[in-house]
mmCIF file of C-alpha atoms and ligand atoms in Angstrom:
data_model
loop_
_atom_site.group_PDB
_atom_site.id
_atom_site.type_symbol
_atom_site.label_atom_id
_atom_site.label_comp_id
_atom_site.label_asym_id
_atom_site.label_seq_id
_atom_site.Cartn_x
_atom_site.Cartn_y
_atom_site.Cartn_z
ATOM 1 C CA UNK A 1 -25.289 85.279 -54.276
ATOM 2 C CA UNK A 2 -24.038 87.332 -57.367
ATOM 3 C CA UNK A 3 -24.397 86.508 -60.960
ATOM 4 C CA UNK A 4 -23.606 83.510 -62.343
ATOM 5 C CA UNK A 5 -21.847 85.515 -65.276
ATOM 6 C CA UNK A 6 -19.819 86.901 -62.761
ATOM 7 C CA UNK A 7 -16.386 85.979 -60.696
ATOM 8 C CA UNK A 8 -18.037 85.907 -56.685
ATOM 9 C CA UNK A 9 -16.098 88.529 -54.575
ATOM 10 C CA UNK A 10 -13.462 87.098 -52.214
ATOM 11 C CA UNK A 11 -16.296 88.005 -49.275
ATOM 12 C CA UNK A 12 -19.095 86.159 -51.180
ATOM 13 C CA UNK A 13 -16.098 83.216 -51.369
ATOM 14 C CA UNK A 14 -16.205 83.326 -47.638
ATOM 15 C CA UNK A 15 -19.413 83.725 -46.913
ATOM 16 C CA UNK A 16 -20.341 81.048 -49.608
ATOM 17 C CA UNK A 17 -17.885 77.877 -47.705
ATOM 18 C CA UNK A 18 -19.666 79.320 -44.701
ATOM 19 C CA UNK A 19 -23.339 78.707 -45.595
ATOM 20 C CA UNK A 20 -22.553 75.096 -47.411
ATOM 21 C CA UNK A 21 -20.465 74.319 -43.905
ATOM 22 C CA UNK A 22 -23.883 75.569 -42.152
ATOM 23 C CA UNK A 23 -26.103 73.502 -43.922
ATOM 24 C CA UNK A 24 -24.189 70.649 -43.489
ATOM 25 C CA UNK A 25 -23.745 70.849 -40.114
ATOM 26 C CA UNK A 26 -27.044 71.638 -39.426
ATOM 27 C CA UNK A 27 -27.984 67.825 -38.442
ATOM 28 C CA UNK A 28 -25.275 67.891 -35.966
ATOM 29 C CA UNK A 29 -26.408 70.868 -34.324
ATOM 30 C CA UNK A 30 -28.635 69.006 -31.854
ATOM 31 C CA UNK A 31 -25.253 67.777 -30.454
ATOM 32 C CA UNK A 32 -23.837 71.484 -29.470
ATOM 33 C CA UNK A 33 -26.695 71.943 -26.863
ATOM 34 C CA UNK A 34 -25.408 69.655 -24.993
ATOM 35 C CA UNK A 35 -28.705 67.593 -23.836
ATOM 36 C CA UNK A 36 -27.717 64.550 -26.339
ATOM 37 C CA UNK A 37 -29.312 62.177 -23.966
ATOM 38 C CA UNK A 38 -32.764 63.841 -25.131
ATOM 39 C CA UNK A 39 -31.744 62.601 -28.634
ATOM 40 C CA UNK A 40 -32.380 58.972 -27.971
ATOM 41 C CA UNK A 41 -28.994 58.279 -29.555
ATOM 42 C CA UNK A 42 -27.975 54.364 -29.212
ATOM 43 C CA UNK A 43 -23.823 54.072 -28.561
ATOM 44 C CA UNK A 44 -23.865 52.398 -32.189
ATOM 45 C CA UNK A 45 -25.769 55.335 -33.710
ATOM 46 C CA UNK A 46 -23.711 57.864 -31.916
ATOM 47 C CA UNK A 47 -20.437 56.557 -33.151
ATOM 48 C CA UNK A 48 -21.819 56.699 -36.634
ATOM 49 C CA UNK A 49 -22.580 60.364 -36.209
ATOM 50 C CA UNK A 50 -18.729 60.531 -34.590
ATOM 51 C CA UNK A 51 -17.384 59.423 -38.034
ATOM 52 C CA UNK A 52 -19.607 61.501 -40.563
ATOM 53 C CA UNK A 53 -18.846 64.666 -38.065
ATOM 54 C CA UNK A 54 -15.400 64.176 -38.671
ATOM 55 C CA UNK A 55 -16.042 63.836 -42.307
ATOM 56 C CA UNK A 56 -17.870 67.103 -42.282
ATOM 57 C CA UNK A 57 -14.701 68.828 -40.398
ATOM 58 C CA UNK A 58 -12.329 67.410 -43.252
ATOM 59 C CA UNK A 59 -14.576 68.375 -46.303
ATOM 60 C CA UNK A 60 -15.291 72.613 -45.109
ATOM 61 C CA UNK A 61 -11.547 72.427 -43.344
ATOM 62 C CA UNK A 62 -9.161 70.276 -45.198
ATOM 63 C CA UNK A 63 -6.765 71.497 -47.490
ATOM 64 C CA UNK A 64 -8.862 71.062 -50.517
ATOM 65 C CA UNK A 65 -12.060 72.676 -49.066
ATOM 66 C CA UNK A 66 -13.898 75.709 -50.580
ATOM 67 C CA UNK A 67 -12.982 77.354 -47.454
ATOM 68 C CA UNK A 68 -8.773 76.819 -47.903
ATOM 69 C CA UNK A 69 -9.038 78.111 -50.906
ATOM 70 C CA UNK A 70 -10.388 81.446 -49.326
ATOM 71 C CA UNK A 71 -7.640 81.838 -47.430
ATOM 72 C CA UNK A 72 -5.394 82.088 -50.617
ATOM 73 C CA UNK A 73 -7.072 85.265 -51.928
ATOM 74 C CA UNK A 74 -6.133 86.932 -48.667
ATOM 75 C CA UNK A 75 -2.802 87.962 -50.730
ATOM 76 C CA UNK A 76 -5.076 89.445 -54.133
ATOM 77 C CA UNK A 77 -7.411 91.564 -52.071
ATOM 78 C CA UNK A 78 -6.211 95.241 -52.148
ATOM 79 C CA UNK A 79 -3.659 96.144 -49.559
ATOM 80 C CA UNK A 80 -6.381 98.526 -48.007
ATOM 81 C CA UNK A 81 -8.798 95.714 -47.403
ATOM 82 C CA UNK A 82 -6.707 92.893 -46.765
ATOM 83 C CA UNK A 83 -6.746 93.232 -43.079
ATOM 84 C CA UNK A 84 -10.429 93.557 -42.277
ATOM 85 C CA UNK A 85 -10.674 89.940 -45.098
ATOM 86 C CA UNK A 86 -7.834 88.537 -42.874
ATOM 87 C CA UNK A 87 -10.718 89.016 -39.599
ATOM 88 C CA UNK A 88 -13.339 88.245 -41.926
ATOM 89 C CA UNK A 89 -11.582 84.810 -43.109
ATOM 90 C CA UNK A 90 -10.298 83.992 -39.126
ATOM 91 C CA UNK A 91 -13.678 84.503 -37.842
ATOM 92 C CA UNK A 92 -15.349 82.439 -39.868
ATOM 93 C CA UNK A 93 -13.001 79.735 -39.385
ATOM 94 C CA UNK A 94 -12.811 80.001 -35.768
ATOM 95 C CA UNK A 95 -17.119 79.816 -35.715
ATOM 96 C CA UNK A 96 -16.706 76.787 -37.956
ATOM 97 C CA UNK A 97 -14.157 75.043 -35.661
ATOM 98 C CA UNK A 98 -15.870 75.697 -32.528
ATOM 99 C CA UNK A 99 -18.752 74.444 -33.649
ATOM 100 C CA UNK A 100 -17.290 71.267 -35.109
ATOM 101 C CA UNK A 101 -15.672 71.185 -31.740
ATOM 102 C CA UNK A 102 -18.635 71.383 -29.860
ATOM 103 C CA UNK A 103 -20.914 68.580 -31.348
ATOM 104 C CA UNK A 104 -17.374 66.433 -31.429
ATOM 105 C CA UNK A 105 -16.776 66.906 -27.412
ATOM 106 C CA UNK A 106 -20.143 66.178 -26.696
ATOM 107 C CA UNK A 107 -20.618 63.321 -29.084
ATOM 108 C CA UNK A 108 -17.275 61.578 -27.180
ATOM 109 C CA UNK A 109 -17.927 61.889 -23.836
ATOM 110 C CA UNK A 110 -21.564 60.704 -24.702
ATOM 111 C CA UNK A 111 -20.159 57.636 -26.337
ATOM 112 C CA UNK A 112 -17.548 56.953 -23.360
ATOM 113 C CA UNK A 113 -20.521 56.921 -20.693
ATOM 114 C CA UNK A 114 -22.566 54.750 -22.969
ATOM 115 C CA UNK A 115 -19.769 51.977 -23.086
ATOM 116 C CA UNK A 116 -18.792 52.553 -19.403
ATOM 117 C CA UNK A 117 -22.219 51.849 -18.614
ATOM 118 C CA UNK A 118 -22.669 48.411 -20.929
ATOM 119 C CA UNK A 119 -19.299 47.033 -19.609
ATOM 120 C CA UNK A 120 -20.379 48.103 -15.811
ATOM 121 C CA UNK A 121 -21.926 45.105 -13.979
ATOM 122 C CA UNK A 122 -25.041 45.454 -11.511
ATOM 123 C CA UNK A 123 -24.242 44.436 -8.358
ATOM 124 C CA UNK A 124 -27.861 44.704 -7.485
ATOM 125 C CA UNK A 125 -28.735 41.736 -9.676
ATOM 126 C CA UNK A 126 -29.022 38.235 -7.803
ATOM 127 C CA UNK A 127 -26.223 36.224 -8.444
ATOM 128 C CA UNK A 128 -26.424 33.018 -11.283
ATOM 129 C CA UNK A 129 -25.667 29.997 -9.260
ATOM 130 C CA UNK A 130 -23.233 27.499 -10.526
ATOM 131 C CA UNK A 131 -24.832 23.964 -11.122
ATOM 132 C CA UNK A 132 -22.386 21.850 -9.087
ATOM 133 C CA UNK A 133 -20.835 19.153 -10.840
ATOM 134 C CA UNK A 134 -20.586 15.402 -9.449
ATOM 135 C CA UNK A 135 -19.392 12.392 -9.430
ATOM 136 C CA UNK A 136 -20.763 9.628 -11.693
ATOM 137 C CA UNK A 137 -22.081 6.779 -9.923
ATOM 138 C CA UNK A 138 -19.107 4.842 -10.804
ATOM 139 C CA UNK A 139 -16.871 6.875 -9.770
ATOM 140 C CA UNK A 140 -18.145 6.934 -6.548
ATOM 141 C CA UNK A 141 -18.013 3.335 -6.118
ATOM 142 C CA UNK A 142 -14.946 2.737 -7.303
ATOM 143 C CA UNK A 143 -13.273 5.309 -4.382
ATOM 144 C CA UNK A 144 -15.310 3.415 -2.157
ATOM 145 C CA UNK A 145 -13.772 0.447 -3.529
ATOM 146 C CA UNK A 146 -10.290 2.112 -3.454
ATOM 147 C CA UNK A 147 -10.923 3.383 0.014
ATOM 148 C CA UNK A 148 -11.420 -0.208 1.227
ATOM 149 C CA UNK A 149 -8.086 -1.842 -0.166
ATOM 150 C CA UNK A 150 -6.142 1.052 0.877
ATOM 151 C CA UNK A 151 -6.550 0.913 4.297
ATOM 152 C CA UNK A 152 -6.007 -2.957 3.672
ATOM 153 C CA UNK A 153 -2.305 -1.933 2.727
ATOM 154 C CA UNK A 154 -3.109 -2.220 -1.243
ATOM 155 C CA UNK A 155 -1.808 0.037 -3.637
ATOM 156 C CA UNK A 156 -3.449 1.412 -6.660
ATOM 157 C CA UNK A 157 -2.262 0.452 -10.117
ATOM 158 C CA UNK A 158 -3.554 2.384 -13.109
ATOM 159 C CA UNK A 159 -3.359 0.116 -16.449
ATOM 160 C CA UNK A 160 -3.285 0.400 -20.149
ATOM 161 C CA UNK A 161 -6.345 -0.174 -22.100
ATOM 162 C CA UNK A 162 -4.900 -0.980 -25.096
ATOM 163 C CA UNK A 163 -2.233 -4.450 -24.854
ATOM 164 C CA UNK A 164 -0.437 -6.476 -26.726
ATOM 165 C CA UNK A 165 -1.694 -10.069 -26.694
ATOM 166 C CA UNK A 166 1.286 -10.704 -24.197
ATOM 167 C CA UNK A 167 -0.501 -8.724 -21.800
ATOM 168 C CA UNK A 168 -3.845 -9.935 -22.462
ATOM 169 C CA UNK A 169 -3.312 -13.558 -23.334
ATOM 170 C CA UNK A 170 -0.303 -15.101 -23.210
ATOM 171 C CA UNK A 171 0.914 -14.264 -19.519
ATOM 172 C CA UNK A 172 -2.291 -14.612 -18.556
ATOM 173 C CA UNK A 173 -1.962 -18.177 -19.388
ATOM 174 C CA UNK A 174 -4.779 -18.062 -21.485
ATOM 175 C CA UNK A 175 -3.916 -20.635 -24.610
ATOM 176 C CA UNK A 176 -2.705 -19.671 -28.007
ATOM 177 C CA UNK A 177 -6.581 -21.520 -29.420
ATOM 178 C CA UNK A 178 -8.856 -19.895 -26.819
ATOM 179 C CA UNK A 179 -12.315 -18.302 -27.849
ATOM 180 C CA UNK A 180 -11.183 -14.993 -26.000
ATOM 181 C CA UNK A 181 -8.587 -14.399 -28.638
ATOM 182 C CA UNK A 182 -10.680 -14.314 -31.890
ATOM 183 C CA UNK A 183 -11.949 -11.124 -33.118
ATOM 184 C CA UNK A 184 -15.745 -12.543 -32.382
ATOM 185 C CA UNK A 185 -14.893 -11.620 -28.514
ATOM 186 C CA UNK A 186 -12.073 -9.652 -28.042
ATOM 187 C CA UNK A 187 -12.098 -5.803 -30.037
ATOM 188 C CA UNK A 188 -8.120 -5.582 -32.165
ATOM 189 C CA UNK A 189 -7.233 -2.100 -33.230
ATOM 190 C CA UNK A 190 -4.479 -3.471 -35.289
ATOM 191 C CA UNK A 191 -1.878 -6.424 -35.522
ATOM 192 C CA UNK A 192 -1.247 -8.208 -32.151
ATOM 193 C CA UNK A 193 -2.810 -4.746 -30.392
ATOM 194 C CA UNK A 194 -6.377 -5.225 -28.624
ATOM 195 C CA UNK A 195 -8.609 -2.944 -26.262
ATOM 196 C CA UNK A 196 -8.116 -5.249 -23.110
ATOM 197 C CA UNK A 197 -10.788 -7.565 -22.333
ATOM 198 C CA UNK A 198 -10.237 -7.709 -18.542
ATOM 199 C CA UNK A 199 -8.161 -6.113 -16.141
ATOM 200 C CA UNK A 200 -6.051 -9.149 -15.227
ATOM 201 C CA UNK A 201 -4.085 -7.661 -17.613
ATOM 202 C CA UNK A 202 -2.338 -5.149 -15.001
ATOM 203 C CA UNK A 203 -1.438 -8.113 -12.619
ATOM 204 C CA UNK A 204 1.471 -8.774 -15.292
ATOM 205 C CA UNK A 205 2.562 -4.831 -15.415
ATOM 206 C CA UNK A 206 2.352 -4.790 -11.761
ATOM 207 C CA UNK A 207 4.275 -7.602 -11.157
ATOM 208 C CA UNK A 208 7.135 -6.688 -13.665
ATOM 209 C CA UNK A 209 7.302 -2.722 -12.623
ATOM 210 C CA UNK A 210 7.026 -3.772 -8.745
ATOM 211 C CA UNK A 211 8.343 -7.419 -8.665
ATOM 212 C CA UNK A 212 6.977 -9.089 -5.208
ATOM 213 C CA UNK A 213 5.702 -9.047 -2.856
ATOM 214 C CA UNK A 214 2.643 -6.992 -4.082
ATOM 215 C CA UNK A 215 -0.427 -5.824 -3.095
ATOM 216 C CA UNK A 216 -2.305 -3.959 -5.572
ATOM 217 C CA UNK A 217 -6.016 -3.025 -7.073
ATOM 218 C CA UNK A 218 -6.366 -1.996 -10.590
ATOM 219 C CA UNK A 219 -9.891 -0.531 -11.724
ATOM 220 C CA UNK A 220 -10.551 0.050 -15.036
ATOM 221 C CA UNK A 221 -12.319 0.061 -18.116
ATOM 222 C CA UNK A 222 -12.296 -3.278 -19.846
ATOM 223 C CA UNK A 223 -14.093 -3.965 -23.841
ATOM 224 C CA UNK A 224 -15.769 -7.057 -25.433
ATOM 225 C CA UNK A 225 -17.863 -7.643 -28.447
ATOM 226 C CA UNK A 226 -21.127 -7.727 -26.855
ATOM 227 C CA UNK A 227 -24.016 -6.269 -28.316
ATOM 228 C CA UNK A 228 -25.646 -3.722 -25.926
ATOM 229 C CA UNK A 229 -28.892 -5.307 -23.941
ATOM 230 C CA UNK A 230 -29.681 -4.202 -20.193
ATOM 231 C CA UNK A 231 -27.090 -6.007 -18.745
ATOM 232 C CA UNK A 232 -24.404 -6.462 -20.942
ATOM 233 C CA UNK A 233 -22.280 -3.174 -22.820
ATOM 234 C CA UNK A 234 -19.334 -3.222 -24.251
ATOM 235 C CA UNK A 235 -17.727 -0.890 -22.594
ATOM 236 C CA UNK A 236 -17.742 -1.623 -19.056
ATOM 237 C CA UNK A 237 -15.187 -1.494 -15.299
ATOM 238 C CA UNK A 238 -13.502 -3.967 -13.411
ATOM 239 C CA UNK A 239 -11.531 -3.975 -10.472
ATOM 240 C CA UNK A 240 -8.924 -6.457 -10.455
ATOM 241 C CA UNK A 241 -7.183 -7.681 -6.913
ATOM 242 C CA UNK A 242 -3.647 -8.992 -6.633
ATOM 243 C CA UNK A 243 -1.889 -10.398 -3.826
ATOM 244 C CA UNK A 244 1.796 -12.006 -4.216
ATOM 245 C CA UNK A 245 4.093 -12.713 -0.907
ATOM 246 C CA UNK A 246 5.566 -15.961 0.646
ATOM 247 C CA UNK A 247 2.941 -18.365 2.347
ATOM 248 C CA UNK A 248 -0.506 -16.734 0.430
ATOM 249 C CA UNK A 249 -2.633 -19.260 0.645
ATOM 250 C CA UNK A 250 -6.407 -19.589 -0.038
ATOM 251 C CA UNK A 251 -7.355 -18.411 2.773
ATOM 252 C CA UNK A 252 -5.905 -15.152 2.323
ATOM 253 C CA UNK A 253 -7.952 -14.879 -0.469
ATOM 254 C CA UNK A 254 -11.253 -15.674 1.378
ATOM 255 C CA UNK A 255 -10.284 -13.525 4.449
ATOM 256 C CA UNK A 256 -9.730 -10.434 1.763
ATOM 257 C CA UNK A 257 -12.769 -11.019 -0.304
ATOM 258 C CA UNK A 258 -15.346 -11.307 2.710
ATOM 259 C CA UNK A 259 -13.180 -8.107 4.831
ATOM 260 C CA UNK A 260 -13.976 -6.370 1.424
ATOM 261 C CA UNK A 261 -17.839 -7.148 0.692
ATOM 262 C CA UNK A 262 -18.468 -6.843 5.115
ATOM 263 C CA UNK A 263 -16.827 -3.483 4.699
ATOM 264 C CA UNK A 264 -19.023 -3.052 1.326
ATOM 265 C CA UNK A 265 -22.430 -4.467 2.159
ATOM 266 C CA UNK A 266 -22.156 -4.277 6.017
ATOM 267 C CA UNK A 267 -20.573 -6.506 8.776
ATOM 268 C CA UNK A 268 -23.686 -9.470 8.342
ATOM 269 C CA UNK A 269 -22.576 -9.909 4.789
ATOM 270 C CA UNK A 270 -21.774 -13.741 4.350
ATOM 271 C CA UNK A 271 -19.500 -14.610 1.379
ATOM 272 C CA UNK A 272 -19.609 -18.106 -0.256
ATOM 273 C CA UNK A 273 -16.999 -19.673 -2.790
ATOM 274 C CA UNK A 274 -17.732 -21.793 -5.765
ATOM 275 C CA UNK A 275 -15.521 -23.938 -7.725
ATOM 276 C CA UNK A 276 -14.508 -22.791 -11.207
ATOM 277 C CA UNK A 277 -12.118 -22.203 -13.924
ATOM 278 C CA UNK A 278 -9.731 -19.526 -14.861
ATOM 279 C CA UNK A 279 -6.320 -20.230 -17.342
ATOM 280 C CA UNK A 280 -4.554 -17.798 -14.569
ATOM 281 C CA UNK A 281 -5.523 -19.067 -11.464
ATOM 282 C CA UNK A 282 -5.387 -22.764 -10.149
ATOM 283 C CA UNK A 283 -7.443 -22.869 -7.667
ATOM 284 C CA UNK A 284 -10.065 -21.366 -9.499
ATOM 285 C CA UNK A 285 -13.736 -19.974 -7.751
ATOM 286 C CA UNK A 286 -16.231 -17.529 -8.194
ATOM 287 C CA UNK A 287 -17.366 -15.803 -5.215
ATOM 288 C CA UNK A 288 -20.864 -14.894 -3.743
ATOM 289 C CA UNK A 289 -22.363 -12.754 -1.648
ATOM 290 C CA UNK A 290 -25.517 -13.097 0.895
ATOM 291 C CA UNK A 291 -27.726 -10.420 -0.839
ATOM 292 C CA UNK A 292 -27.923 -6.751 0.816
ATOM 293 C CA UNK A 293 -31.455 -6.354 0.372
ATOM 294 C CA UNK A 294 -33.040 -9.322 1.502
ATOM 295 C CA UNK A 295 -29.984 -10.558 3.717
ATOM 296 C CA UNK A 296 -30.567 -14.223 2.089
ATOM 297 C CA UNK A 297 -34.158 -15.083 2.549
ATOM 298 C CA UNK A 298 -34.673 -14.239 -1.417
ATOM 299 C CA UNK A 299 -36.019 -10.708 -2.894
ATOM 300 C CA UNK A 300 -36.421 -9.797 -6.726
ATOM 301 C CA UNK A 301 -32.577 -8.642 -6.319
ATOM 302 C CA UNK A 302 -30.876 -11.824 -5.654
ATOM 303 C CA UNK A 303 -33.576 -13.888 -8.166
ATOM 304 C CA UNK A 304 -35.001 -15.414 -4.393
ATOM 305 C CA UNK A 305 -31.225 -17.089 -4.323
ATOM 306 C CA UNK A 306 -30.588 -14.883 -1.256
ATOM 307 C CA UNK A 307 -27.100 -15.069 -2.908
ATOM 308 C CA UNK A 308 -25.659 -12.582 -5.381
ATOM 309 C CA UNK A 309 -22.747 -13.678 -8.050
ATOM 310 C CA UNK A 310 -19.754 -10.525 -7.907
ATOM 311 C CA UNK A 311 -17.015 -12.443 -9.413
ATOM 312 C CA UNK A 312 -13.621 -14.477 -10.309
ATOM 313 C CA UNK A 313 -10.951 -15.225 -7.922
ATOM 314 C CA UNK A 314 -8.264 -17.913 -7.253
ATOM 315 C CA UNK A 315 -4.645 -18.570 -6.968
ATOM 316 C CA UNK A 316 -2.677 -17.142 -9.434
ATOM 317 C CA UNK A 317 -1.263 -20.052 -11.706
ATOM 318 C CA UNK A 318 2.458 -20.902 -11.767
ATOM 319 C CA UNK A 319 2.880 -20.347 -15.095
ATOM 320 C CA UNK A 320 1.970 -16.530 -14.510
ATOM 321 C CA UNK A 321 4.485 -15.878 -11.967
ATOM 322 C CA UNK A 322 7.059 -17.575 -14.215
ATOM 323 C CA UNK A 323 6.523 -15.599 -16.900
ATOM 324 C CA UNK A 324 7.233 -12.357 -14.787
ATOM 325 C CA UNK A 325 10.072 -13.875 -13.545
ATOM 326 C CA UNK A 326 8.793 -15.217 -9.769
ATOM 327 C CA UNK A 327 9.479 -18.963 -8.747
ATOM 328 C CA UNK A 328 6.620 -20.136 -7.621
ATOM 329 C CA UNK A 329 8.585 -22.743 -5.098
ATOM 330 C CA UNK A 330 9.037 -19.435 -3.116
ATOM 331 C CA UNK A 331 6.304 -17.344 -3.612
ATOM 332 C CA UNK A 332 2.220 -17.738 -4.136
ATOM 333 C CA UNK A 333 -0.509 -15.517 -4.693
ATOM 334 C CA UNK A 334 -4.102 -14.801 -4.875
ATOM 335 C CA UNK A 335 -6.419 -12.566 -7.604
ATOM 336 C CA UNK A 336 -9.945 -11.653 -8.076
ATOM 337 C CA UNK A 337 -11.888 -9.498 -10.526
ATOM 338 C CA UNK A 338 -15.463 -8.357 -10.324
ATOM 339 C CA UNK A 339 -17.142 -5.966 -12.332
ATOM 340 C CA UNK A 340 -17.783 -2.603 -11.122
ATOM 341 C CA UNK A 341 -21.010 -1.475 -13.036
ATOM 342 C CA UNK A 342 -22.578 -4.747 -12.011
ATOM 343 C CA UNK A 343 -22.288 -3.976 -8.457
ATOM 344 C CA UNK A 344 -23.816 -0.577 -8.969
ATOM 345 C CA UNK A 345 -26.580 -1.769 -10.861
ATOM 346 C CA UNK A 346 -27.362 -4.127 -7.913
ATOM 347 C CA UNK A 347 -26.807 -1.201 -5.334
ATOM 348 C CA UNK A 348 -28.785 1.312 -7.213
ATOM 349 C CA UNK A 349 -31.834 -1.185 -8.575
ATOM 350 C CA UNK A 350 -30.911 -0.109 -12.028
ATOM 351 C CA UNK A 351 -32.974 -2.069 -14.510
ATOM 352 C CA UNK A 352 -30.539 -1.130 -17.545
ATOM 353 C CA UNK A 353 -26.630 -1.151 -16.847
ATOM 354 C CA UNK A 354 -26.517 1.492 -20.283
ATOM 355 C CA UNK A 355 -28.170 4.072 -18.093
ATOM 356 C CA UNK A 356 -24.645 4.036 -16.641
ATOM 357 C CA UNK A 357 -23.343 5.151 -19.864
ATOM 358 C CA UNK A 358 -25.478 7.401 -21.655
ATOM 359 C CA UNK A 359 -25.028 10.277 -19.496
ATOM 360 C CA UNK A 360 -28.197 11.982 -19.403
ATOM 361 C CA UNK A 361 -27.843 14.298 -16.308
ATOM 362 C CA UNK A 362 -31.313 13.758 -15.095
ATOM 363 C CA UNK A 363 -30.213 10.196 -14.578
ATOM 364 C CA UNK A 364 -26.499 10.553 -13.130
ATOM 365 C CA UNK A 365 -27.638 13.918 -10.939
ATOM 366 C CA UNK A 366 -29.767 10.880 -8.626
ATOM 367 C CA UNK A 367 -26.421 9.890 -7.141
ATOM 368 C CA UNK A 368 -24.439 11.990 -4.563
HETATM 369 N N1 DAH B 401 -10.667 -11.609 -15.512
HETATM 370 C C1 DAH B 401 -11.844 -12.350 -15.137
HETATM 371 C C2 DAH B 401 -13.018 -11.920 -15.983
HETATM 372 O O1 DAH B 401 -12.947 -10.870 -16.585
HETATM 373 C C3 DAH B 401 -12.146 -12.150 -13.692
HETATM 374 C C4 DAH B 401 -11.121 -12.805 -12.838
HETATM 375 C C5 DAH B 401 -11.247 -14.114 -12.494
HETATM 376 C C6 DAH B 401 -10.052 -12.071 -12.388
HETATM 377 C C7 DAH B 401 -10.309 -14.729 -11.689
HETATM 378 C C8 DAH B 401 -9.086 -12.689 -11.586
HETATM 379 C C9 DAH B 401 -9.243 -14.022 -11.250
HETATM 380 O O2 DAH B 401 -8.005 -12.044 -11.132
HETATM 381 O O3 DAH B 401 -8.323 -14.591 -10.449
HETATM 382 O O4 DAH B 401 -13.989 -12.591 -16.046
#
């Protein structure tokens, strides 16, 4: 270096951006012998040293480097020397570049392998199984359900689980004063709407949207203000039957029911009838059936009854076909409605129906 005092020599210039460019680079030099995989470089770590290279190339190169400004005393060196500074200054530029160049081209293709090689997959590792999905239980009972009626020529109605309290009450000829209307039983959402207490409700869409003769099931989810215990939610599924043709008498109805639990429960399955009451049939009876387990000599299933209680049936009142516009001088009909989680409560031995509902896969996985 010359004296401070003194101007530096357009040579010492040169040779001065030189040395500051070699010290500089001098931590990238690892990168021009080419063995950067001895370096122990991570991908992140070698883009880093990408971007401060390129930093390096811009600070001894770009226009406002100590170097540039070499090149402009290439026109105030004496004519006689200005060709051998000219080498001097090209030289030294073209060492610089090709080393820049060198670490740069090795540092990319290093970086290129690395992400080839994170994105490739193994195809040496064992596969990750899929966990297979199923049905839930009452799903699968309900197609078994479905399967049943449809090859008994029914169709399958899908209903609404929200209804006015036409739907749920007053074409169901259930009066204007009955206990199933007051918000203590039945769930409103808001004026004259309510989440439907029973499927019965779809007899009256069915009816309308098909007119009769009819055949039809409707399963679905039904809601009443019942406070959770091991048999009771209040969420819960129905499947509601509905037969409407000339000449349907009660014995259609019996015929269907026991076809239905034989098919069900097996071909010794005995079904009984019991008198009761429903505002939308007339006949009314509930309907029972000789107990699966035990076949009726009494087991901890059927309470030692031998018989089990499924559900609601009957003829489907007059005033209910008149309201959706059928005379009932010419036609008749039967319905029934049982409850499907019941039934699989009974078929699985469940001791609480809420199992049924609080999906914990270790439970529902039991059921194929
Ligand atoms: N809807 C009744 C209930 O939820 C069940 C029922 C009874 C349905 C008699 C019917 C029927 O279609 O005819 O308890």
């Amino acid at each position: 270096m010359t004296d401070s005092q003194q101007e530096p020599g357009p040579q010492e210039q040169v040779q001065a951006a030189s040395k500051a460019f070699e010290q500089e680079f001098e931590r990238f030099v690892r990168f021009t012998d080419e063995v950067i995989e001895l370096t122990g470089l991570t991908l992140e770590q070698a883009v880093e040293e990408q971007r401060a290279l390129a930093e390096v190339r811009t600070r001894h190169l770009g226009k406002k480097s100590d170097f540039a400004a070499t090149k402009k005393l290439i026109g105030k060196v004496p004519a006689d020397q200005r060709a051998a500074f000219g080498q001097l200054v090209q030289s030294v530029e073209s060492q610089i570049v090709s080393q820049l160049d060198a670490a740069e081209s090795t540092l990319k293709s290093f970086i290129e392998i690395q992400r080839i090689n994170r994105e490739s997959i193994d195809v040496t590792l064992p596969g990750r199984r899929p966990r297979y999905g199923h049905r839930h239980p009452i799903t699968l009972l309900r197609e078994r359900i479905e399967d049943i009626f449809v090859s008994l020529g029914y169709a399958i109605e899908d209903g609404r689980e929200i209804e006015t309290d036409f739907y749920n009450f007053t074409a169901l000829n259930i009066p204007d004063n009955h206990p199933a209307r007051g918000s203590a039983d039945t769930f409103y959402t808001t004026d004259n709407f309510a989440l439907r207490s029973q499927t019965s409700t779809v007899q009256i869409h069915a009816m309308q949207r098909r007119g009769v003769p009819v055949r039809m099931i409707a399963p679905g989810r039904v809601f009443r203000r019942d406070t959770p215990d091991p048999t009771h939610n209040p969420m819960f599924y129905q499947v509601e039957g509905l037969c409407v043709d000339r000449g349907i008498t009660m014995a259609h109805l019996k015929g269907t029911v026991a076809e239905f639990l034989r098919r069900m429960f097996g071909p010794d399955t005995v079904t009984r009838f019991r008198p009761s009451y429903f505002p939308f049939t007339e006949p009314s009876a509930e309907f029972d059936f000789s107990c699966f387990k035990c076949k009726g000599s009494g087991c901890r299933i059927c309470k030692n009854s031998g018989w089990i209680e499924l559900g609601g049936s009957g003829m489907v009142h007059p005033n209910v076909l008149r309201t959706v516009g059928v005379d009932p001088q010419e036609y008749s009909g039967f319905a029934f409605g049982l409850g499907i989680d019941r039934m699989a409560a009974l078929m699985y031995n469940l001791d609480d129906i809420r199992l049924l509902f609080e999906n914990d896969v270790r439970f529902l996985e039991q059921f194929e």
